[in-house]
Amino acid sequence: MKYPKIIYWGLGIGLIICLILGWIIFCLQKNQELKIIFFNVGQGDAILIESGRNQIIIDGGRNEELLLERLGEFMPFWDRTIEAIVVTHPDSDHFGGLIGALKNYRVKNVIKTKARSKSQIWRKMENIIAEKKVNKILAINGLNIKFPNLAKIETLFPFFNVAEYPKKTNDTSVVMKLVYGKNSFLFTGDLPSNKEDELLQTKINLKSEVLKVGHHGSRFSTSDDFLEAVDPKDAIISVGKNSYSHPTKEVLDKLKRRLVRIWRTDQDGNIIYQCKDAVRECFVFAE
């Protein structure tokens, strides 16, 4: 039995419409998604926050090539733009790898404090930022970043401008909290316990589902009071081979006593949180 050509045309047009609608629905769903990836970059921190086509990187580890490899694994190959890079503080195991991202991607904004380093690698990063005319934003309490899907990053620390060349760079670590519905993540850089105490005194709501453990699990971070205030379900320790005994038994024991689930980049690899929307809890896995 032969069907009129108009029927075939109708079926074809219907299929095209379905595909278009399906694509629109897919895009809308994907824009609701939020992904947080704690990269395995050895002894250092590197975190990618992705919502649709928007990406923010918090620190980049020490190695340029390794960070680029990780970004290549998780960012779409056609997306060569990064909305913002956050430099928590001027230690090379946090900012060194960012040079690769600055050279190879179009970075719109760099968020950092006024703290600097006299090292050659820091000067190299600043030169690239200047050459590419990347917009600079001061990291300070009250700075907020909002995603199209209503996820929000709040800057909690520092409270004031910091010294240009601080005696202790860890003291200037930028602390940020990401909130998406019932899901929350606290990123602490290398913040030491004395600065954790300053946060506690402000009565800021630190409670978070996921804590990026300060200073790779050093005994000089993650005080009992701070851990009680955050009350995390998960703890991420970004660490690699090192001579500092990171993460220390002291910090690991604190987390275990509170029945916190511990994830380590040196043992688990990249740790990925996928949040489908603001209603459901994020799903976590490692690879």
Coordinates of C-alpha atoms in Angstrom, one line a residue:
M1 CA 0.0 0.0 0.0
K2 CA 1.4 3.4 -1.0
Y3 CA 1.0 6.4 1.2
P4 CA 0.7 10.0 -0.2
K5 CA 3.9 12.0 -0.2
I6 CA 2.2 14.5 2.1
I7 CA 2.1 11.9 4.9
Y8 CA 5.8 11.3 4.6
W9 CA 6.4 15.0 4.7
G10 CA 4.1 15.2 7.8
L11 CA 6.0 12.4 9.5
G12 CA 9.3 14.1 8.7
I13 CA 8.3 17.5 10.0
G14 CA 6.8 15.9 13.1
L15 CA 10.1 14.1 13.7
I16 CA 12.1 17.3 13.3
I17 CA 9.7 19.1 15.7
C18 CA 10.1 16.3 18.2
L19 CA 13.9 16.5 17.9
I20 CA 13.9 20.2 18.4
L21 CA 11.6 20.0 21.4
G22 CA 13.7 17.2 22.8
W23 CA 16.8 19.4 22.4
I24 CA 15.1 22.3 24.1
I25 CA 13.9 20.1 27.0
F26 CA 17.4 18.6 27.3
C27 CA 18.9 22.1 27.4
L28 CA 16.5 23.2 30.1
Q29 CA 17.2 20.1 32.1
K30 CA 20.9 20.5 31.7
N31 CA 20.8 24.1 32.8
Q32 CA 19.3 22.9 36.1
E33 CA 22.2 20.6 36.7
L34 CA 25.2 21.6 38.8
K35 CA 28.4 19.6 38.8
I36 CA 31.2 20.0 41.4
I37 CA 34.5 18.2 40.6
F38 CA 37.4 18.0 43.1
F39 CA 40.3 17.2 40.7
N40 CA 43.0 14.8 41.6
V41 CA 46.0 17.1 41.0
G42 CA 48.4 15.6 43.5
Q43 CA 49.4 17.7 46.5
G44 CA 47.2 20.8 45.9
D45 CA 43.7 22.0 45.3
A46 CA 41.7 22.3 42.1
I47 CA 37.9 22.4 41.9
L48 CA 35.6 22.9 38.9
I49 CA 32.1 24.1 39.4
E50 CA 30.0 23.7 36.3
S51 CA 26.4 24.8 35.5
G52 CA 25.4 24.5 31.9
R53 CA 27.9 26.4 29.9
N54 CA 29.2 28.3 33.0
Q55 CA 32.4 27.2 34.7
I56 CA 34.2 28.5 37.8
I57 CA 37.5 27.1 38.9
I58 CA 38.6 27.4 42.5
D59 CA 42.4 26.9 42.5
G60 CA 44.3 24.9 40.0
G61 CA 46.9 22.8 41.7
R62 CA 50.6 23.1 40.9
N63 CA 51.0 21.7 37.4
E64 CA 49.7 23.5 34.3
E65 CA 49.6 20.4 32.1
L66 CA 47.7 18.3 34.7
L67 CA 45.0 20.9 35.2
L68 CA 44.6 21.2 31.4
E69 CA 44.3 17.4 31.2
R70 CA 41.5 17.4 33.9
L71 CA 39.7 20.3 32.2
G72 CA 39.9 18.5 28.9
E73 CA 38.3 15.4 30.5
F74 CA 35.3 17.2 32.0
M75 CA 34.6 20.4 30.0
P76 CA 33.1 20.2 26.5
F77 CA 35.8 20.4 23.9
W78 CA 34.0 23.3 22.1
D79 CA 33.7 25.4 25.3
R80 CA 36.9 27.5 25.6
T81 CA 35.5 30.0 28.0
I82 CA 35.8 30.0 31.8
E83 CA 33.6 32.5 33.6
A84 CA 35.8 32.9 36.6
I85 CA 38.9 31.6 38.3
V86 CA 39.3 31.9 42.0
V87 CA 42.8 32.1 43.5
T88 CA 42.3 31.3 47.2
H89 CA 45.8 32.4 48.2
P90 CA 49.3 32.8 46.7
D91 CA 50.7 29.3 47.3
S92 CA 52.0 27.5 44.2
D93 CA 50.1 24.3 44.9
H94 CA 46.9 26.3 44.6
F95 CA 47.6 28.7 41.7
G96 CA 50.4 27.2 39.6
G97 CA 48.2 25.2 37.4
L98 CA 45.9 28.1 36.7
I99 CA 48.5 29.6 34.4
G100 CA 47.7 26.8 31.9
A101 CA 44.0 27.7 32.1
L102 CA 44.7 31.4 31.6
K103 CA 46.9 30.7 28.6
N104 CA 44.6 28.2 26.9
Y105 CA 41.1 29.4 27.7
R106 CA 39.3 32.7 27.5
V107 CA 39.0 33.6 31.2
K108 CA 36.5 36.4 31.9
N109 CA 37.3 37.1 35.6
V110 CA 39.9 36.4 38.2
I111 CA 38.8 36.6 41.8
K112 CA 41.5 37.0 44.4
T113 CA 42.6 39.0 47.4
K114 CA 45.4 41.6 47.2
A115 CA 47.8 39.0 48.7
R116 CA 50.7 38.4 46.4
S117 CA 53.8 36.3 46.2
K118 CA 57.3 37.3 45.2
S119 CA 57.9 34.1 43.3
Q120 CA 58.6 34.0 39.6
I121 CA 55.5 31.8 38.9
W122 CA 53.2 34.3 40.6
R123 CA 54.6 37.1 38.4
K124 CA 54.1 34.9 35.4
M125 CA 50.4 34.5 36.3
E126 CA 49.9 38.2 36.9
N127 CA 51.6 39.0 33.6
I128 CA 49.2 36.7 31.7
I129 CA 46.2 38.3 33.5
A130 CA 47.4 41.7 32.4
E131 CA 48.2 40.7 28.8
K132 CA 44.8 39.1 28.3
K133 CA 43.1 42.0 30.1
V134 CA 41.2 39.6 32.4
N135 CA 38.8 41.4 34.7
K136 CA 40.0 41.4 38.3
I137 CA 37.5 41.1 41.2
L138 CA 38.5 41.5 44.8
A139 CA 37.6 38.5 47.0
I140 CA 36.1 39.7 50.2
N141 CA 33.2 38.9 52.5
G142 CA 29.9 39.8 50.8
L143 CA 31.0 39.0 47.2
N144 CA 28.3 36.7 45.7
I145 CA 28.2 34.8 42.4
K146 CA 24.8 33.6 41.0
F147 CA 24.3 30.9 38.4
P148 CA 21.3 30.9 36.0
N149 CA 19.9 27.9 37.8
L150 CA 19.9 29.9 41.1
A151 CA 22.9 28.2 42.6
K152 CA 24.9 30.8 44.6
I153 CA 28.4 31.1 45.8
E154 CA 29.0 33.3 48.8
T155 CA 32.4 34.7 49.8
L156 CA 32.7 34.4 53.6
F157 CA 36.4 35.3 54.1
P158 CA 38.4 37.4 54.3
F159 CA 36.4 40.2 56.0
F160 CA 38.8 43.0 55.0
N161 CA 41.6 43.7 52.5
V162 CA 44.6 41.7 53.3
A163 CA 48.3 42.7 53.2
E164 CA 50.0 42.6 49.8
Y165 CA 52.8 40.4 51.1
P166 CA 51.4 38.6 54.1
K167 CA 53.7 36.8 56.6
K168 CA 51.4 33.8 56.5
T169 CA 49.7 33.3 53.1
N170 CA 47.4 30.6 54.5
D171 CA 45.8 33.3 56.7
T172 CA 44.5 35.1 53.6
S173 CA 42.7 32.0 52.2
V174 CA 39.4 32.8 50.4
V175 CA 36.5 30.8 51.9
M176 CA 33.5 30.3 49.8
K177 CA 30.1 28.5 50.3
L178 CA 28.2 27.1 47.4
V179 CA 24.4 26.7 48.0
Y180 CA 22.0 24.9 45.6
G181 CA 18.7 24.1 47.2
K182 CA 19.3 21.7 50.0
N183 CA 22.9 21.1 48.9
S184 CA 25.8 23.1 50.2
F185 CA 29.6 23.0 49.9
L186 CA 32.2 24.8 51.9
F187 CA 35.6 25.6 50.3
T188 CA 38.3 26.6 52.7
G189 CA 41.6 26.8 50.9
D190 CA 44.4 26.4 53.4
L191 CA 42.6 28.4 56.2
P192 CA 44.2 27.7 59.6
S193 CA 42.4 27.2 62.9
N194 CA 42.9 30.7 64.2
K195 CA 41.1 32.1 61.1
E196 CA 38.4 29.5 61.5
D197 CA 37.8 30.9 64.9
E198 CA 37.3 34.4 63.4
L199 CA 34.6 32.9 61.1
L200 CA 33.0 31.3 64.1
Q201 CA 32.8 34.5 66.0
T202 CA 30.8 36.2 63.3
K203 CA 27.9 33.7 63.7
I204 CA 27.9 33.1 59.9
N205 CA 26.0 30.0 58.9
L206 CA 28.8 27.6 58.1
K207 CA 26.7 24.4 58.1
S208 CA 27.4 22.5 54.8
E209 CA 26.7 19.1 53.5
V210 CA 30.2 18.9 52.0
L211 CA 33.4 20.3 53.5
K212 CA 36.6 20.7 51.5
V213 CA 39.0 20.1 54.4
G214 CA 41.4 22.9 55.0
H215 CA 45.1 22.7 54.1
H216 CA 45.0 19.1 52.8
G217 CA 44.2 17.7 56.3
S218 CA 46.9 19.6 58.2
R219 CA 46.6 19.5 62.0
F220 CA 46.7 23.3 61.9
S221 CA 43.2 23.4 60.3
T222 CA 39.8 21.9 60.9
S223 CA 39.4 22.6 64.7
D224 CA 36.7 20.7 66.7
D225 CA 34.6 23.8 67.0
F226 CA 34.8 24.6 63.3
L227 CA 33.9 21.0 62.4
E228 CA 30.9 21.1 64.8
A229 CA 29.7 24.4 63.1
V230 CA 30.0 23.0 59.6
D231 CA 28.6 19.6 60.6
P232 CA 29.4 18.0 57.2
K233 CA 28.2 14.6 55.9
D234 CA 31.1 14.4 53.5
A235 CA 34.7 15.6 53.8
I236 CA 36.9 16.1 50.7
I237 CA 40.7 15.9 51.3
S238 CA 42.6 17.1 48.3
V239 CA 46.1 15.6 48.7
G240 CA 48.9 13.8 47.0
K241 CA 52.3 12.5 47.9
N242 CA 53.9 14.9 50.4
S243 CA 56.4 15.2 53.3
Y244 CA 54.0 16.9 55.7
S245 CA 52.0 13.8 56.8
H246 CA 48.9 15.2 55.1
P247 CA 46.2 14.3 55.9
T248 CA 47.2 13.9 59.6
K249 CA 45.8 11.2 61.8
E250 CA 44.4 13.9 64.1
V251 CA 42.2 15.3 61.4
L252 CA 41.1 11.9 60.1
D253 CA 40.2 10.8 63.6
K254 CA 38.1 14.0 64.2
L255 CA 36.1 13.2 61.0
K256 CA 35.7 9.6 61.8
R257 CA 34.4 10.4 65.3
R258 CA 31.7 12.5 63.7
L259 CA 30.9 9.7 61.2
V260 CA 31.8 12.0 58.3
R261 CA 32.3 10.1 55.0
I262 CA 35.9 10.8 53.9
W263 CA 36.9 11.2 50.3
R264 CA 40.6 11.6 49.3
T265 CA 41.8 12.5 45.9
D266 CA 45.0 10.5 46.4
Q267 CA 43.0 7.3 46.9
D268 CA 39.7 7.9 45.1
G269 CA 40.8 10.1 42.2
N270 CA 38.5 12.8 40.9
I271 CA 35.5 13.2 43.2
I272 CA 32.4 14.3 41.4
Y273 CA 29.1 15.6 42.7
Q274 CA 26.2 15.8 40.3
C275 CA 23.2 17.8 41.3
K276 CA 20.2 17.3 39.0
D277 CA 18.2 20.2 40.5
A278 CA 17.7 22.2 43.6
V279 CA 15.3 19.8 45.1
R280 CA 17.1 16.5 45.1
E281 CA 20.4 15.7 46.9
C282 CA 23.5 15.5 44.9
F283 CA 24.9 12.2 43.8
V284 CA 28.6 11.6 44.4
F285 CA 31.1 9.2 42.8
A286 CA 34.8 9.0 42.2
E287 CA 36.8 8.1 39.1

